[in-house]
XYZ file of C-alpha atoms in Angstrom:
253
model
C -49.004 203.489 -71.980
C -45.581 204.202 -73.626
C -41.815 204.060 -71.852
C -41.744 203.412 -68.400
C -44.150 203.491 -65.567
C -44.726 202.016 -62.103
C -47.746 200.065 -61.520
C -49.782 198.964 -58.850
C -50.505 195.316 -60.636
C -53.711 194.314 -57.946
C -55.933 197.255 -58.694
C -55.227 197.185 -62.643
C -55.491 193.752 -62.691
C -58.361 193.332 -60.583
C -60.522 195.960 -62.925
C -59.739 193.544 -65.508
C -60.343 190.468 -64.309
C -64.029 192.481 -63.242
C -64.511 193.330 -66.662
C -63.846 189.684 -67.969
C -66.064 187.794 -65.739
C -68.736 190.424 -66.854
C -68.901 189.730 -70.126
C -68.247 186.182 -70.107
C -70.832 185.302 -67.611
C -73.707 187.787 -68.097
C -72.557 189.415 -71.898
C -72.079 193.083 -69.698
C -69.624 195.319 -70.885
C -69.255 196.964 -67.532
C -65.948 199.296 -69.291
C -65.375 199.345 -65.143
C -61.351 199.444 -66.954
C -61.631 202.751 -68.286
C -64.525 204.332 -65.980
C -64.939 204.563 -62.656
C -68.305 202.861 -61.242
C -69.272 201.088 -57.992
C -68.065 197.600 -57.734
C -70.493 195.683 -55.934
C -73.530 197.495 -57.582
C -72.367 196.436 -61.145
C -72.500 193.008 -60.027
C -75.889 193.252 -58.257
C -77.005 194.842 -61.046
C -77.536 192.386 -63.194
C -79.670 190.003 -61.781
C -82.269 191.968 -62.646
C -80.794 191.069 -66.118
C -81.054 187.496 -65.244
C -85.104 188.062 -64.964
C -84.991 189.497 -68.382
C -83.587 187.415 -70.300
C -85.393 184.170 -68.637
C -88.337 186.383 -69.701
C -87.036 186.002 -73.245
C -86.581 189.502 -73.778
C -82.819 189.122 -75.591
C -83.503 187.547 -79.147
C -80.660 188.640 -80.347
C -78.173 186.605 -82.010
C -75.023 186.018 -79.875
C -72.617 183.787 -78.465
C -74.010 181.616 -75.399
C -72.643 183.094 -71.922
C -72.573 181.203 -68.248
C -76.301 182.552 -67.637
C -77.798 181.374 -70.525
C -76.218 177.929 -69.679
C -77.627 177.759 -66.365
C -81.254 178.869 -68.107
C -80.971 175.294 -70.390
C -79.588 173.359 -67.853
C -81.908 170.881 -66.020
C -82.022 168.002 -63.782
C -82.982 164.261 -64.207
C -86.600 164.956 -63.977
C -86.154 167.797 -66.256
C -86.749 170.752 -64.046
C -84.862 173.720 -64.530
C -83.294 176.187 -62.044
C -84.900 179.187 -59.982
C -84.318 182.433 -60.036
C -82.386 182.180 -56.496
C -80.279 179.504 -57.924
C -79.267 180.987 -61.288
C -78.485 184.053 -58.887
C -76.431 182.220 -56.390
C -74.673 180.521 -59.050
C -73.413 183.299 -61.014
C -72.715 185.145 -57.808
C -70.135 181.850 -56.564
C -68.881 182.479 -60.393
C -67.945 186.267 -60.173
C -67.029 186.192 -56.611
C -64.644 183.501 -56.577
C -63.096 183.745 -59.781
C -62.635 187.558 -59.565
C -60.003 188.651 -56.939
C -58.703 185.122 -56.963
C -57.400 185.305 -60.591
C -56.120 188.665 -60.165
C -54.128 187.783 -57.325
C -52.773 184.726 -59.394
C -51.679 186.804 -62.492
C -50.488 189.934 -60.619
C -48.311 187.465 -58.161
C -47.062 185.631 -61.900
C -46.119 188.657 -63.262
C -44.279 189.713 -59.915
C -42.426 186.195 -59.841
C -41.514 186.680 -63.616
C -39.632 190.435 -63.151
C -37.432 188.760 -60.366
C -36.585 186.038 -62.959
C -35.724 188.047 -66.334
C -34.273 184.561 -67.984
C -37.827 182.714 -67.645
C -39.845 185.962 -68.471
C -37.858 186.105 -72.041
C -38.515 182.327 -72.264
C -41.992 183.052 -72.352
C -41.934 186.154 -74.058
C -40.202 183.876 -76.620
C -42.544 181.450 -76.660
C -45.402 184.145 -76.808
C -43.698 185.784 -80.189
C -43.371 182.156 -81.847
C -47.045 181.874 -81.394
C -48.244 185.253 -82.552
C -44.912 185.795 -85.146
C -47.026 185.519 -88.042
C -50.821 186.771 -87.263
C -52.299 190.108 -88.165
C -53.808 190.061 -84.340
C -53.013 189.080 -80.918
C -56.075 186.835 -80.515
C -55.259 183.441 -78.365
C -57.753 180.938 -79.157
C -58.175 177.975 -76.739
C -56.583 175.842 -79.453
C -53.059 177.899 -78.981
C -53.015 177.320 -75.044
C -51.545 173.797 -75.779
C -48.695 175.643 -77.852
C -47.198 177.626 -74.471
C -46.104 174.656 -72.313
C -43.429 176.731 -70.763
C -45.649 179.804 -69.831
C -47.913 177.645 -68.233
C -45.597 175.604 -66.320
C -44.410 179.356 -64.970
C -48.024 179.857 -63.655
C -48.127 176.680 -62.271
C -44.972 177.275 -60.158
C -46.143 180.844 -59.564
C -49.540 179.502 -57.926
C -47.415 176.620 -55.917
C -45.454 179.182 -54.373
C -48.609 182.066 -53.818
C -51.869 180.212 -53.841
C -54.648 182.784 -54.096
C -56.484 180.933 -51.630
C -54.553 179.247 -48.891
C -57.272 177.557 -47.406
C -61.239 177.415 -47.406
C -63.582 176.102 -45.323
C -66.625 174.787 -45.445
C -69.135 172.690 -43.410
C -71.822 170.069 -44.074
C -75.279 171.067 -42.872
C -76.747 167.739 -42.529
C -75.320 164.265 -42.422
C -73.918 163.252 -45.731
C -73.537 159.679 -46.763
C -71.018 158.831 -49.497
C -69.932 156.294 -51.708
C -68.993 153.050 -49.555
C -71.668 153.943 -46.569
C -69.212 156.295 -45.128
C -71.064 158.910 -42.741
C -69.773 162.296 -42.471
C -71.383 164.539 -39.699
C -72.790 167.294 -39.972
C -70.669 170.586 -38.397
C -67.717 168.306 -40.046
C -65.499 170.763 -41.933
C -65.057 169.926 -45.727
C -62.079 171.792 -48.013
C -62.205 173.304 -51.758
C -61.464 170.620 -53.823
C -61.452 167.380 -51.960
C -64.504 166.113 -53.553
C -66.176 166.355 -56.839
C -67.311 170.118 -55.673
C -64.073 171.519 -57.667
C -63.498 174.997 -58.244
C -66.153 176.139 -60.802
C -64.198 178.548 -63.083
C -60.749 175.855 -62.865
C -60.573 175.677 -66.116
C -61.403 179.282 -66.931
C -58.993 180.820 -64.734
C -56.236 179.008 -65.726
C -56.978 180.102 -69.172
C -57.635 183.711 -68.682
C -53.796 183.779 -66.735
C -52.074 182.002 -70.062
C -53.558 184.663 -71.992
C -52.933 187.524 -69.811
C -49.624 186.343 -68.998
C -49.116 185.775 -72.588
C -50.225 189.200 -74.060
C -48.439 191.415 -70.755
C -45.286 189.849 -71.692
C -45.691 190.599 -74.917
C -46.312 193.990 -74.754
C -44.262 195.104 -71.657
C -41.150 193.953 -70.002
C -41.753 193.266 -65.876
C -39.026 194.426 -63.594
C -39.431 195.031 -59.555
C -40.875 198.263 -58.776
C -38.275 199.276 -55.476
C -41.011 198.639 -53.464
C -40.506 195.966 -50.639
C -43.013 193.178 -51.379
C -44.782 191.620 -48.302
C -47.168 188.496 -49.215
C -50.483 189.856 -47.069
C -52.713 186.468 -46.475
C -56.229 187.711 -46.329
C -59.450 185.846 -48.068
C -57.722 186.602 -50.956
C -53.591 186.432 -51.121
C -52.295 190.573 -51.733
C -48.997 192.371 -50.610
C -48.975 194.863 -48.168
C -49.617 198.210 -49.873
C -49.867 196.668 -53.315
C -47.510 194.617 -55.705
C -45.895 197.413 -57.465
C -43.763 196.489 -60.788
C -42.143 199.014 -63.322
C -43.698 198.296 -66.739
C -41.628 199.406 -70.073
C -43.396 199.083 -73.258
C -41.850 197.070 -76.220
C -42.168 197.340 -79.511
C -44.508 194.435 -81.059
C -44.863 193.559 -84.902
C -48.045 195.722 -84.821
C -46.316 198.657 -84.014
């Protein structure tokens, strides 16, 4: 894209954050980005790809994705998983960390066009980063080296969590630590116990880098459009979060 052009940020950003979990979890290149194909089947699709490669059918040399993690892990008495748990695992993975990230970035990037000052902070601290590397690759080693970006995010996700609240309930009686019993039908939120969010870590390092590279590239102003915050599963805006994009020149250009 070159010059100027109004976006809706959820459904790009969405596709993208598709396309990530895909490859990083299963080593799909879905290209879902640049053609069109049916969401939930590209998902389901693969865990018929799961079968194959427990079946040891992939011997080709590559880096180690979420699946094959879940294939080596085992428990105490060293059994490993199922199918039906390797399958409900990565399922948790791409269904929570999907929609949820993309409504994180697309409401960061909607926060930073309202405040031009911090977005050419980061933008700042995005070209002191990248000012003298042939490519725009972020390794996990850089994150550390945009404090301010990510204290933007931070604020961003304070002020529009993704997920406002979740519940869950305990199926049986639970004892914990100290003889406590909880009862079952007792409800239990994300992230009061050990049972964090999954993809934490992940997510929060998939919006640096997206942050990071957008700003980059593009400067973020509002798009005219009224925004009104839409609290479903999943935090949108009413008739999508619309933002004018203008290209900027970068060193590779």
């Amino acid at each position: 894209m070159h010059g100027k052009s109004c976006q809706d940020m959820f459904s790009h950003i969405s596709l993208m954050t598709l396309d990530s979990l895909l490859r990083c979890t299963f080593s799909y290149n879905s290209n879902c980005q640049e053609s069109s194909s049916d969401y939930i089947a590209a998902i389901f699709e693969l865990s018929t790809l799961v079968i194959e490669r427990r079946g040891g059918e992939e011997k080709r040399k590559r880096v180690a994705d979420f699946i094959d993690l879940l294939l080596l892990s085992k428990d105490e008495e060293g059994r490993g998983l199922t199918n039906e748990e390797i399958k409900a695992e990565a399922d948790t993975f791409m269904f929570g960390g999907h929609d949820t990230t993309a409504s994180g970035i697309s409401w960061v990037l909607y926060n930073l066009s309202q405040h031009q000052d911090y977005q050419d902070r980061c933008r700042a601290e995005v070209h002191n980063l990248l000012q003298d590397r042939q490519t725009e690759d972020i390794d996990w080693e850089d994150l550390s080296s945009l404090p301010f970006t990510t204290m933007c995010i931070k604020e961003s996700l304070r002020l529009h969590s993704p997920v406002s609240a979740v519940t869950r309930q305990y199926t049986q009686d639970m004892t914990v630590p100290g003889g406590r019993v909880i009862p079952q039908g007792e409800d239990r939120g994300m992230g009061h116990t050990t049972g964090n969010c999954i993809g934490q870590k992940f997510a929060m390092a998939e919006l640096r880098v997206v942050v990071a590279l957008t700003l980059r590239r593009f400067r973020l102003t509002p798009g005219g459009v009224e925004v009104r915050r839409l609290p479903q599963l999943v935090l949108r805006a009413e008739g999508g979060l619309w933002l004018m994009l203008e290209t900027l020149d970068t060193p590779q250009d």
